[in-house]
XYZ file of C-alpha atoms in Angstrom:
86
model
C 24.153 132.267 118.211
C 26.920 129.706 118.506
C 28.652 131.126 115.434
C 28.511 134.604 116.980
C 29.961 133.258 120.239
C 32.698 131.485 118.270
C 33.533 134.732 116.491
C 33.799 136.747 119.691
C 35.913 134.062 121.362
C 38.180 133.889 118.309
C 38.835 137.632 118.634
C 40.288 137.145 122.120
C 43.998 136.375 122.005
C 43.828 135.087 125.564
C 41.209 133.894 128.019
C 37.805 135.574 127.757
C 35.697 136.242 130.857
C 32.952 133.613 131.039
C 30.478 135.978 132.694
C 30.290 137.907 129.417
C 27.710 135.306 128.375
C 25.781 135.197 131.665
C 22.621 136.652 130.077
C 22.618 134.053 127.296
C 24.736 131.064 128.391
C 23.250 128.405 126.075
C 25.567 128.893 123.067
C 28.671 128.906 125.266
C 27.501 125.867 127.240
C 26.911 123.981 124.004
C 30.425 124.777 122.785
C 31.900 123.680 126.118
C 29.977 120.394 126.012
C 31.332 119.740 122.519
C 34.854 120.499 123.812
C 35.448 123.331 121.379
C 35.794 125.764 124.278
C 37.816 125.142 127.422
C 37.200 126.603 130.874
C 39.686 127.600 133.536
C 39.188 127.707 137.291
C 39.331 131.518 137.370
C 36.137 132.029 135.362
C 37.660 132.234 131.913
C 36.878 130.496 128.645
C 38.790 130.112 125.399
C 38.542 128.378 122.074
C 41.031 125.593 121.640
C 44.024 127.201 119.885
C 43.844 125.192 116.661
C 40.097 125.788 116.423
C 40.484 129.508 117.131
C 42.718 129.854 114.081
C 40.249 127.965 111.882
C 37.347 130.142 113.008
C 39.334 133.367 112.560
C 40.587 132.444 109.082
C 37.045 131.587 107.988
C 35.671 135.031 108.938
C 35.330 137.798 106.367
C 37.095 141.076 107.190
C 33.887 142.833 108.276
C 33.099 140.078 110.782
C 36.660 140.089 112.102
C 36.378 143.824 112.707
C 32.997 143.414 114.413
C 34.203 140.628 116.717
C 37.463 142.411 117.466
C 35.424 145.453 118.539
C 33.239 143.266 120.760
C 36.294 141.758 122.447
C 37.876 145.195 122.916
C 34.673 146.573 124.471
C 34.596 143.674 126.929
C 38.221 144.365 127.906
C 37.570 148.114 128.325
C 34.567 147.430 130.581
C 36.941 145.520 132.843
C 39.650 148.172 132.820
C 41.992 146.037 130.706
C 43.018 148.874 128.425
C 46.287 147.374 127.190
C 44.595 144.137 126.134
C 41.744 146.119 124.578
C 44.180 148.110 122.451
C 45.724 144.936 121.094
């Protein structure tokens, strides 16, 4: 589950909404404790930039497409259509 969370976070080019993982917070919490994911005061989370690139490069094309779709769906649910299109 942590690898899935890493993949989704890597697909975000900016801060991801933390509450996306409210139904299953354990993988995200583990990544935060290991300092691979940072939190902001506005309820956002993000992979550290250097780590994001490593995760993204390591993904096969099919996984990149899957995670990009997940990130876009999250943005659309929040009315962030411009970010979702990117």
